Short mmCIF file of N, CA, C and O in Angstrom, two decimals:
data_model
loop_
_atom_site.label_atom_id
_atom_site.label_comp_id
_atom_site.label_asym_id
_atom_site.label_seq_id
_atom_site.Cartn_x
_atom_site.Cartn_y
_atom_site.Cartn_z
N MET J 1 20.26 15.41 1.50
CA MET J 1 19.40 14.31 0.83
C MET J 1 18.96 13.21 1.76
O MET J 1 17.98 12.73 1.43
N LYS J 2 19.87 12.82 2.86
CA LYS J 2 19.29 11.82 3.77
C LYS J 2 18.03 12.30 4.41
O LYS J 2 17.22 11.59 4.90
N LYS J 3 17.91 13.49 4.52
CA LYS J 3 16.79 14.29 5.20
C LYS J 3 15.57 14.23 4.51
O LYS J 3 14.54 13.90 4.95
N HIS J 4 15.80 14.56 3.10
CA HIS J 4 14.63 14.56 2.17
C HIS J 4 14.15 13.40 1.53
O HIS J 4 12.90 13.17 1.12
N LEU J 5 15.05 12.39 1.26
CA LEU J 5 14.64 11.05 0.63
C LEU J 5 13.63 10.37 1.33
O LEU J 5 12.65 10.02 0.78
N PRO J 6 13.73 10.34 2.62
CA PRO J 6 12.52 9.53 3.34
C PRO J 6 11.25 10.25 3.25
O PRO J 6 10.09 9.68 2.87
N LEU J 7 11.25 11.60 3.04
CA LEU J 7 10.02 12.31 2.86
C LEU J 7 9.42 12.08 1.48
O LEU J 7 8.31 11.80 1.12
N VAL J 8 10.35 12.08 0.57
CA VAL J 8 9.93 11.80 -0.92
C VAL J 8 9.39 10.50 -1.04
O VAL J 8 8.31 10.20 -1.72
N LEU J 9 10.01 9.42 -0.31
CA LEU J 9 9.41 8.03 -0.38
C LEU J 9 8.03 7.97 0.12
O LEU J 9 7.23 7.26 -0.27
N ARG J 10 7.88 8.61 1.26
CA ARG J 10 6.63 8.52 2.03
C ARG J 10 5.49 9.12 1.08
O ARG J 10 4.36 8.66 0.99
N ILE J 11 5.74 10.28 0.48
CA ILE J 11 4.84 11.06 -0.41
C ILE J 11 4.64 10.21 -1.65
O ILE J 11 3.44 10.08 -2.04
N ILE J 12 5.50 9.46 -2.20
CA ILE J 12 5.29 8.60 -3.39
C ILE J 12 4.35 7.43 -3.05
O ILE J 12 3.45 7.06 -3.58
N VAL J 13 4.70 6.69 -1.76
CA VAL J 13 3.87 5.76 -1.39
C VAL J 13 2.39 6.12 -1.14
O VAL J 13 1.43 5.55 -1.41
N ALA J 14 2.34 7.39 -0.34
CA ALA J 14 0.99 7.77 -0.04
C ALA J 14 0.24 8.15 -1.43
O ALA J 14 -0.87 7.80 -1.54
N ILE J 15 0.87 8.71 -2.35
CA ILE J 15 0.22 8.98 -3.63
C ILE J 15 -0.44 7.79 -4.21
O ILE J 15 -1.50 7.68 -4.71
N ILE J 16 0.48 6.82 -4.34
CA ILE J 16 0.18 5.46 -5.08
C ILE J 16 -1.09 4.94 -4.25
O ILE J 16 -1.95 4.48 -4.91
N LEU J 17 -1.02 4.95 -2.92
CA LEU J 17 -2.23 4.39 -2.11
C LEU J 17 -3.37 5.15 -2.32
O LEU J 17 -4.51 4.56 -2.58
N ILE J 18 -3.35 6.47 -2.20
CA ILE J 18 -4.54 7.25 -2.28
C ILE J 18 -5.12 7.49 -3.71
O ILE J 18 -6.31 7.41 -4.03
N GLN J 19 -4.07 7.56 -4.81
CA GLN J 19 -4.71 7.52 -6.19
C GLN J 19 -5.53 6.30 -6.61
O GLN J 19 -6.36 6.36 -7.58
N THR J 20 -5.35 5.17 -5.91
CA THR J 20 -6.08 3.90 -6.26
C THR J 20 -7.49 4.02 -5.70
O THR J 20 -8.33 3.23 -6.06
N LEU J 21 -7.77 4.84 -4.87
CA LEU J 21 -8.96 4.82 -4.12
C LEU J 21 -10.13 5.31 -4.90
O LEU J 21 -11.32 4.63 -4.75
N ARG J 22 -10.04 6.03 -5.84
CA ARG J 22 -11.12 6.40 -6.88
C ARG J 22 -11.61 5.30 -7.48
O ARG J 22 -12.67 4.91 -7.77
N PHE J 23 -10.74 4.23 -7.92
CA PHE J 23 -11.19 2.87 -8.52
C PHE J 23 -11.88 2.13 -7.62
O PHE J 23 -12.97 1.45 -7.89
N LYS J 24 -11.49 1.91 -6.23
CA LYS J 24 -12.28 1.10 -5.29
C LYS J 24 -13.36 1.61 -4.87
O LYS J 24 -14.45 1.12 -4.91
N PHE J 25 -13.44 3.17 -4.60
CA PHE J 25 -14.69 3.64 -4.12
C PHE J 25 -15.73 4.01 -5.15
O PHE J 25 -16.92 4.22 -4.86
N THR J 26 -15.35 4.00 -6.33
CA THR J 26 -16.31 4.21 -7.37
C THR J 26 -16.85 2.91 -8.04
O THR J 26 -17.59 3.08 -9.04
N ALA J 27 -16.28 1.98 -7.65
CA ALA J 27 -16.77 0.62 -8.27
C ALA J 27 -16.33 0.52 -9.64
O ALA J 27 -17.07 -0.08 -10.47
N HIS J 28 -15.11 1.03 -10.04
CA HIS J 28 -14.66 0.95 -11.28
C HIS J 28 -14.59 -0.64 -11.71
O HIS J 28 -14.25 -1.60 -11.16
N PRO J 29 -15.05 -0.85 -13.06
CA PRO J 29 -15.16 -2.10 -13.55
C PRO J 29 -14.07 -2.83 -13.27
O PRO J 29 -13.91 -4.20 -13.00
N ASP J 30 -12.71 -2.51 -13.52
CA ASP J 30 -11.48 -3.28 -13.32
C ASP J 30 -11.50 -3.48 -11.73
O ASP J 30 -10.89 -4.73 -11.52
N SER J 31 -11.57 -2.57 -10.84
CA SER J 31 -11.55 -3.01 -9.38
C SER J 31 -12.52 -4.10 -8.94
O SER J 31 -12.24 -5.01 -8.23
N VAL J 32 -13.78 -3.86 -9.54
CA VAL J 32 -14.77 -4.93 -9.37
C VAL J 32 -14.43 -6.21 -9.89
O VAL J 32 -14.49 -7.22 -9.14
N TYR J 33 -13.79 -6.37 -11.01
CA TYR J 33 -13.40 -7.64 -11.67
C TYR J 33 -12.28 -8.09 -10.75
O TYR J 33 -12.31 -9.41 -10.22
N ILE J 34 -11.33 -7.50 -10.21
CA ILE J 34 -10.23 -7.79 -9.35
C ILE J 34 -10.78 -8.50 -8.14
O ILE J 34 -10.61 -9.72 -7.74
N PHE J 35 -11.72 -7.82 -7.35
CA PHE J 35 -12.27 -8.38 -6.09
C PHE J 35 -13.22 -9.41 -6.28
O PHE J 35 -13.32 -10.16 -5.32
N ASN J 36 -13.89 -9.45 -7.43
CA ASN J 36 -14.64 -10.65 -7.74
C ASN J 36 -13.88 -11.92 -7.99
O ASN J 36 -14.35 -12.84 -7.23
N ARG J 37 -12.79 -11.69 -8.57
CA ARG J 37 -11.78 -12.99 -8.77
C ARG J 37 -11.37 -13.46 -7.49
O ARG J 37 -11.15 -14.62 -7.41
N VAL J 38 -11.06 -12.57 -6.63
CA VAL J 38 -10.64 -13.12 -5.20
C VAL J 38 -11.60 -13.35 -4.13
O VAL J 38 -11.27 -13.69 -3.10
N GLY J 39 -12.80 -13.11 -4.53
CA GLY J 39 -13.89 -13.42 -3.67
C GLY J 39 -14.11 -12.35 -2.60
O GLY J 39 -14.62 -12.63 -1.59
N LEU J 40 -13.87 -11.19 -2.75
CA LEU J 40 -13.88 -10.03 -1.86
C LEU J 40 -14.81 -8.87 -2.03
O LEU J 40 -14.80 -7.68 -1.64
N GLU J 41 -15.65 -8.98 -3.36
CA GLU J 41 -16.32 -7.96 -3.84
C GLU J 41 -17.81 -8.09 -3.09
O GLU J 41 -18.32 -9.10 -3.05
N PRO J 42 -18.18 -6.91 -2.50
CA PRO J 42 -17.84 -5.61 -2.50
C PRO J 42 -17.16 -5.18 -1.22
O PRO J 42 -16.38 -4.05 -1.23
N TYR J 43 -17.24 -5.90 -0.05
CA TYR J 43 -16.83 -5.55 1.16
C TYR J 43 -15.38 -5.34 1.13
O TYR J 43 -14.85 -4.46 1.82
N GLY J 44 -14.69 -6.41 0.67
CA GLY J 44 -13.15 -6.43 0.67
C GLY J 44 -12.55 -5.25 -0.13
O GLY J 44 -11.66 -4.56 0.40
N ARG J 45 -13.25 -4.79 -1.16
CA ARG J 45 -12.85 -3.63 -1.96
C ARG J 45 -13.02 -2.43 -1.15
O ARG J 45 -12.05 -1.66 -1.17
N ILE J 46 -14.07 -2.28 -0.55
CA ILE J 46 -14.20 -1.18 0.14
C ILE J 46 -13.46 -1.12 1.61
O ILE J 46 -12.63 -0.02 1.86
N GLY J 47 -13.37 -2.23 2.07
CA GLY J 47 -12.48 -2.26 3.21
C GLY J 47 -10.92 -2.01 3.07
O GLY J 47 -10.26 -1.37 3.90
N ILE J 48 -10.56 -2.64 2.08
CA ILE J 48 -9.11 -2.43 1.68
C ILE J 48 -8.83 -1.09 1.19
O ILE J 48 -7.95 -0.48 1.59
N GLY J 49 -9.98 -0.45 0.49
CA GLY J 49 -9.73 1.05 0.12
C GLY J 49 -9.64 1.91 1.33
O GLY J 49 -8.70 2.82 1.56
N ILE J 50 -10.22 1.63 2.54
CA ILE J 50 -10.26 2.28 3.79
C ILE J 50 -9.01 2.05 4.46
O ILE J 50 -8.43 3.11 4.84
N LEU J 51 -8.46 0.96 4.44
CA LEU J 51 -7.18 0.69 4.88
C LEU J 51 -6.12 1.31 4.22
O LEU J 51 -5.19 1.94 5.04
N GLU J 52 -6.14 1.42 2.88
CA GLU J 52 -5.04 2.07 2.06
C GLU J 52 -5.21 3.55 2.32
O GLU J 52 -4.11 4.41 2.35
N LEU J 53 -6.52 3.96 2.63
CA LEU J 53 -6.67 5.55 2.90
C LEU J 53 -6.02 5.87 4.11
O LEU J 53 -5.20 6.86 4.55
N ILE J 54 -6.09 5.03 5.22
CA ILE J 54 -5.53 5.14 6.60
C ILE J 54 -4.19 5.06 6.47
O ILE J 54 -3.38 5.87 7.01
N ALA J 55 -3.66 4.05 5.63
CA ALA J 55 -2.13 3.90 5.59
C ALA J 55 -1.47 5.14 4.97
O ALA J 55 -0.48 5.73 5.37
N GLY J 56 -2.08 5.65 3.91
CA GLY J 56 -1.61 6.78 3.16
C GLY J 56 -1.50 8.07 4.07
O GLY J 56 -0.56 8.68 4.27
N ILE J 57 -2.58 8.17 4.98
CA ILE J 57 -2.56 9.43 5.89
C ILE J 57 -1.52 9.14 7.10
O ILE J 57 -0.70 10.02 7.39
N LEU J 58 -1.46 7.84 7.46
CA LEU J 58 -0.42 7.71 8.60
C LEU J 58 0.85 7.88 8.09
O LEU J 58 1.92 8.34 8.99
N LEU J 59 1.29 7.61 6.85
CA LEU J 59 2.54 7.71 6.38
C LEU J 59 2.84 9.31 6.22
O LEU J 59 4.28 9.67 6.22
N LEU J 60 2.01 10.22 6.31
CA LEU J 60 2.38 11.73 6.17
C LEU J 60 2.33 12.41 7.43
O LEU J 60 2.61 13.60 7.63
N ILE J 61 1.90 11.68 8.56
CA ILE J 61 1.95 12.10 9.98
C ILE J 61 3.25 11.73 10.60
O ILE J 61 3.49 10.42 10.74
N PRO J 62 4.17 12.66 11.05
CA PRO J 62 5.44 12.18 11.35
C PRO J 62 5.44 11.14 12.64
O PRO J 62 6.22 10.26 12.68
N LYS J 63 4.66 11.20 13.58
CA LYS J 63 4.50 10.30 14.62
C LYS J 63 3.96 8.95 14.38
O LYS J 63 4.15 7.91 15.04
N THR J 64 3.25 8.83 13.18
CA THR J 64 2.73 7.55 12.71
C THR J 64 3.39 6.98 11.52
O THR J 64 2.67 6.08 10.90
N ILE J 65 4.40 7.35 11.05
CA ILE J 65 5.07 6.95 9.78
C ILE J 65 5.20 5.41 9.85
O ILE J 65 4.89 4.66 9.01
N TRP J 66 5.75 4.99 11.02
CA TRP J 66 6.03 3.58 11.08
C TRP J 66 4.81 2.69 10.99
O TRP J 66 4.78 1.64 10.51
N ALA J 67 3.51 3.27 11.57
CA ALA J 67 2.39 2.46 11.56
C ALA J 67 1.91 2.55 10.12
O ALA J 67 1.35 1.39 9.55
N GLY J 68 1.93 3.58 9.21
CA GLY J 68 1.57 3.65 7.93
C GLY J 68 2.37 2.68 7.16
O GLY J 68 1.82 2.00 6.24
N ALA J 69 3.56 2.67 7.35
CA ALA J 69 4.54 1.73 6.43
C ALA J 69 4.06 0.24 6.94
O ALA J 69 4.07 -0.58 5.89
N THR J 70 3.87 -0.09 8.07
CA THR J 70 3.52 -1.60 8.61
C THR J 70 2.26 -1.78 7.88
O THR J 70 1.97 -2.86 7.44
N LEU J 71 1.12 -0.88 8.02
CA LEU J 71 -0.18 -1.24 7.44
C LEU J 71 0.03 -1.24 5.92
O LEU J 71 -0.66 -2.13 5.42
N THR J 72 0.83 -0.50 5.15
CA THR J 72 0.97 -0.73 3.83
C THR J 72 1.64 -1.93 3.45
O THR J 72 1.29 -2.68 2.51
N LEU J 73 2.70 -2.52 4.27
CA LEU J 73 3.28 -3.79 4.08
C LEU J 73 2.32 -4.85 4.08
O LEU J 73 2.26 -5.76 3.29
N GLY J 74 1.52 -4.71 4.95
CA GLY J 74 0.41 -5.86 5.07
C GLY J 74 -0.83 -5.74 4.03
O GLY J 74 -0.86 -6.90 3.51
N VAL J 75 -1.16 -4.75 3.82
CA VAL J 75 -2.23 -4.48 2.70
C VAL J 75 -1.55 -4.93 1.30
O VAL J 75 -2.18 -5.71 0.69
N ILE J 76 -0.51 -4.30 1.01
CA ILE J 76 0.16 -4.67 -0.34
C ILE J 76 0.85 -6.17 -0.46
O ILE J 76 0.92 -6.56 -1.58
N GLY J 77 1.18 -6.50 0.77
CA GLY J 77 1.58 -7.95 0.81
C GLY J 77 0.48 -8.81 0.44
O GLY J 77 0.66 -9.84 -0.29
N GLY J 78 -0.80 -8.47 0.96
CA GLY J 78 -1.81 -9.29 0.48
C GLY J 78 -2.14 -9.22 -0.91
O GLY J 78 -2.51 -10.09 -1.72
N ALA J 79 -1.92 -7.89 -1.51
CA ALA J 79 -2.27 -7.54 -2.85
C ALA J 79 -1.34 -8.68 -3.73
O ALA J 79 -1.65 -9.30 -4.86
N ILE J 80 0.05 -8.54 -3.32
CA ILE J 80 0.98 -9.34 -4.14
C ILE J 80 0.59 -10.92 -4.02
O ILE J 80 0.65 -11.64 -5.09
N PHE J 81 0.21 -11.28 -2.81
CA PHE J 81 -0.03 -12.63 -2.66
C PHE J 81 -1.20 -13.11 -3.57
O PHE J 81 -1.30 -14.13 -4.20
N MET J 82 -2.28 -12.17 -3.73
CA MET J 82 -3.28 -12.51 -4.64
C MET J 82 -3.04 -12.45 -6.04
O MET J 82 -3.48 -13.33 -6.76
N HIS J 83 -1.95 -11.55 -6.44
CA HIS J 83 -1.49 -11.57 -7.64
C HIS J 83 -0.75 -12.94 -8.15
O HIS J 83 -1.00 -13.63 -9.04
N LEU J 84 -0.03 -13.38 -7.16
CA LEU J 84 0.78 -14.59 -7.40
C LEU J 84 0.04 -15.98 -7.26
O LEU J 84 0.29 -17.02 -7.85
N THR J 85 -1.13 -15.95 -6.66
CA THR J 85 -1.95 -17.19 -6.23
C THR J 85 -3.32 -17.12 -7.15
O THR J 85 -3.68 -18.34 -7.57
N GLN J 86 -3.95 -16.14 -7.41
CA GLN J 86 -5.37 -16.15 -8.03
C GLN J 86 -5.36 -15.22 -9.22
O GLN J 86 -5.99 -15.56 -10.26
N LEU J 87 -4.78 -14.09 -9.35
CA LEU J 87 -4.86 -13.12 -10.30
C LEU J 87 -4.08 -13.24 -11.42
O LEU J 87 -4.39 -13.01 -12.71
N GLY J 88 -2.68 -13.46 -11.23
CA GLY J 88 -1.79 -13.64 -12.14
C GLY J 88 -0.92 -12.12 -12.20
O GLY J 88 -1.42 -11.29 -11.59
N ILE J 89 0.14 -12.24 -12.74
CA ILE J 89 0.93 -10.99 -12.81
C ILE J 89 0.16 -9.87 -13.76
O ILE J 89 0.05 -8.73 -13.50
N GLU J 90 -0.43 -10.34 -14.85
CA GLU J 90 -1.16 -9.36 -15.68
C GLU J 90 -2.78 -9.48 -15.40
O GLU J 90 -3.21 -10.66 -15.61
N VAL J 91 -3.29 -8.40 -15.15
CA VAL J 91 -4.76 -8.42 -14.89
C VAL J 91 -5.49 -7.46 -16.00
O VAL J 91 -5.13 -6.36 -16.18
N ASN J 92 -6.37 -8.15 -16.60
CA ASN J 92 -7.15 -7.37 -17.69
C ASN J 92 -6.16 -6.69 -18.57
O ASN J 92 -6.50 -5.46 -19.12
N ASN J 93 -5.24 -7.38 -19.20
CA ASN J 93 -4.29 -6.86 -20.14
C ASN J 93 -3.58 -5.56 -19.67
O ASN J 93 -3.38 -4.67 -20.63
N ASP J 94 -3.35 -5.46 -18.43
CA ASP J 94 -2.68 -4.31 -18.01
C ASP J 94 -1.00 -4.20 -18.31
O ASP J 94 -0.35 -3.36 -17.75
N GLY J 95 -0.42 -5.43 -18.80
CA GLY J 95 0.90 -5.40 -18.77
C GLY J 95 1.63 -5.59 -17.66
O GLY J 95 2.82 -5.44 -17.67
N GLY J 96 0.83 -6.00 -16.52
CA GLY J 96 1.63 -6.24 -15.17
C GLY J 96 1.74 -5.04 -14.39
O GLY J 96 2.41 -5.04 -13.40
N VAL J 97 1.12 -3.87 -14.92
CA VAL J 97 1.29 -2.62 -14.18
C VAL J 97 0.90 -2.61 -12.63
O VAL J 97 1.60 -2.17 -11.85
N LEU J 98 -0.29 -3.14 -12.36
CA LEU J 98 -0.73 -3.34 -11.02
C LEU J 98 0.19 -4.10 -10.15
O LEU J 98 0.49 -3.63 -9.12
N PHE J 99 0.65 -5.23 -10.68
CA PHE J 99 1.67 -5.98 -9.93
C PHE J 99 3.04 -5.19 -9.65
O PHE J 99 3.34 -5.34 -8.61
N ILE J 100 3.43 -4.72 -10.62
CA ILE J 100 4.79 -3.96 -10.49
C ILE J 100 4.54 -2.85 -9.60
O ILE J 100 5.35 -2.42 -8.78
N THR J 101 3.38 -2.00 -9.67
CA THR J 101 3.10 -1.07 -8.64
C THR J 101 3.25 -1.52 -7.17
O THR J 101 3.57 -0.95 -6.40
N ALA J 102 2.59 -2.71 -7.17
CA ALA J 102 2.43 -3.44 -5.93
C ALA J 102 3.82 -3.67 -5.27
O ALA J 102 4.09 -3.34 -4.14
N ILE J 103 4.58 -4.21 -6.06
CA ILE J 103 6.07 -4.57 -5.69
C ILE J 103 6.70 -3.33 -5.30
O ILE J 103 7.44 -3.44 -4.31
N VAL J 104 6.73 -2.33 -6.03
CA VAL J 104 7.51 -1.00 -5.72
C VAL J 104 6.96 -0.41 -4.56
O VAL J 104 7.80 0.08 -3.74
N THR J 105 5.60 -0.33 -4.26
CA THR J 105 4.93 0.05 -3.12
C THR J 105 5.47 -0.66 -1.91
O THR J 105 5.91 -0.20 -0.85
N PHE J 106 5.45 -2.06 -1.90
CA PHE J 106 5.92 -2.80 -0.84
C PHE J 106 7.38 -2.66 -0.51
O PHE J 106 7.71 -2.42 0.61
N VAL J 107 8.30 -2.46 -1.53
CA VAL J 107 9.70 -2.37 -1.30
C VAL J 107 9.97 -0.93 -0.71
O VAL J 107 10.69 -0.76 0.39
N LEU J 108 9.28 0.12 -1.19
CA LEU J 108 9.46 1.50 -0.55
C LEU J 108 9.01 1.46 0.91
O LEU J 108 9.48 2.19 1.52
N SER J 109 7.74 0.82 0.97
CA SER J 109 7.14 0.83 2.41
C SER J 109 8.33 0.08 3.29
O SER J 109 8.51 0.59 4.59
N ALA J 110 8.87 -0.98 2.84
CA ALA J 110 9.82 -1.75 3.64
C ALA J 110 10.94 -0.64 4.03
O ALA J 110 11.57 -0.80 5.21
N VAL J 111 11.50 0.10 2.99
CA VAL J 111 12.59 0.99 3.20
C VAL J 111 12.12 2.00 4.21
O VAL J 111 13.00 2.29 5.21
N ILE J 112 10.96 2.48 4.14
CA ILE J 112 10.41 3.57 5.06
C ILE J 112 10.32 3.06 6.33
O ILE J 112 10.82 3.78 7.48
N LEU J 113 9.90 1.91 6.59
CA LEU J 113 9.86 1.26 7.91
C LEU J 113 11.17 1.04 8.55
O LEU J 113 11.32 1.31 9.68
N TYR J 114 12.18 0.75 7.84
CA TYR J 114 13.49 0.43 8.09
C TYR J 114 14.14 1.74 8.71
O TYR J 114 14.67 2.06 9.74
N VAL J 115 13.82 2.79 7.85
CA VAL J 115 14.55 4.20 8.19
C VAL J 115 13.75 4.70 9.51
O VAL J 115 14.33 5.34 10.39
N TYR J 116 12.49 4.39 9.82
CA TYR J 116 11.79 4.87 10.93
C TYR J 116 11.62 3.81 12.09
O TYR J 116 10.84 3.95 12.88
N LYS J 117 12.31 2.88 12.11
CA LYS J 117 12.18 1.68 12.98
C LYS J 117 12.45 2.12 14.43
O LYS J 117 11.76 1.54 15.29
N ASN J 118 13.19 3.20 14.64
CA ASN J 118 13.42 3.56 15.88
C ASN J 118 12.18 4.33 16.57
O ASN J 118 12.12 4.69 17.74
N ASP J 119 11.28 4.75 15.85
CA ASP J 119 10.18 5.51 16.04
C ASP J 119 9.02 4.43 16.69
O ASP J 119 8.13 4.98 17.07
N ILE J 120 9.16 3.24 16.38
CA ILE J 120 8.16 2.13 16.81
C ILE J 120 8.11 2.22 18.39
O ILE J 120 9.15 1.76 18.89
N PRO J 121 7.11 2.57 19.04
CA PRO J 121 6.97 2.84 20.46
C PRO J 121 7.09 1.63 21.21
O PRO J 121 7.67 1.68 22.38
N PHE J 122 6.71 0.38 20.78
CA PHE J 122 6.93 -0.77 21.70
C PHE J 122 8.03 -1.67 21.49
O PHE J 122 8.07 -2.72 22.00
N ILE J 123 8.94 -1.14 20.61
CA ILE J 123 10.17 -1.69 20.38
C ILE J 123 11.17 -1.29 21.66
O ILE J 123 11.37 -0.26 21.83
N ASN J 124 11.82 -2.37 22.19
CA ASN J 124 12.81 -2.01 23.32
C ASN J 124 13.81 -1.23 22.77
O ASN J 124 14.74 -2.03 22.02
N LYS J 125 14.30 -0.14 22.95
CA LYS J 125 15.26 0.63 22.62
C LYS J 125 16.64 0.49 23.36
O LYS J 125 17.80 0.89 23.00
N ALA J 126 16.59 -0.09 24.51
CA ALA J 126 17.62 -0.43 25.35
C ALA J 126 18.40 -1.60 24.87
O ALA J 126 17.75 -2.70 24.42
N GLY J 127 19.60 -1.70 24.93
CA GLY J 127 20.43 -2.73 24.54
C GLY J 127 21.34 -2.68 23.55
O GLY J 127 22.11 -2.72 23.00
#
């Protein structure tokens, strides 16, 4: 189980990241609304979509798992910050689903990064 659980977590986070891309890249009205509210439409919507795509891919490549988890923490940390400061927990009557998904993604990414911390190349492993 210890061997398979990290893989399952990586796949879950990658799916969450990648499935949201259709909303960002097709300019879905909900996505446009969110990015207008935070002042990042359209460049932030597309840019963050690209970063999420990169993070999702990095999470699936064994040598870059740590980088994907780190990038995910940064991007999703920003999303959580925007929810708490500008958007609110509930956006467009979604019942808080986007916020809860962001929290789950953030926590899973933190767990993934912890599990793969020894793979970070510039961390001094001696000592």
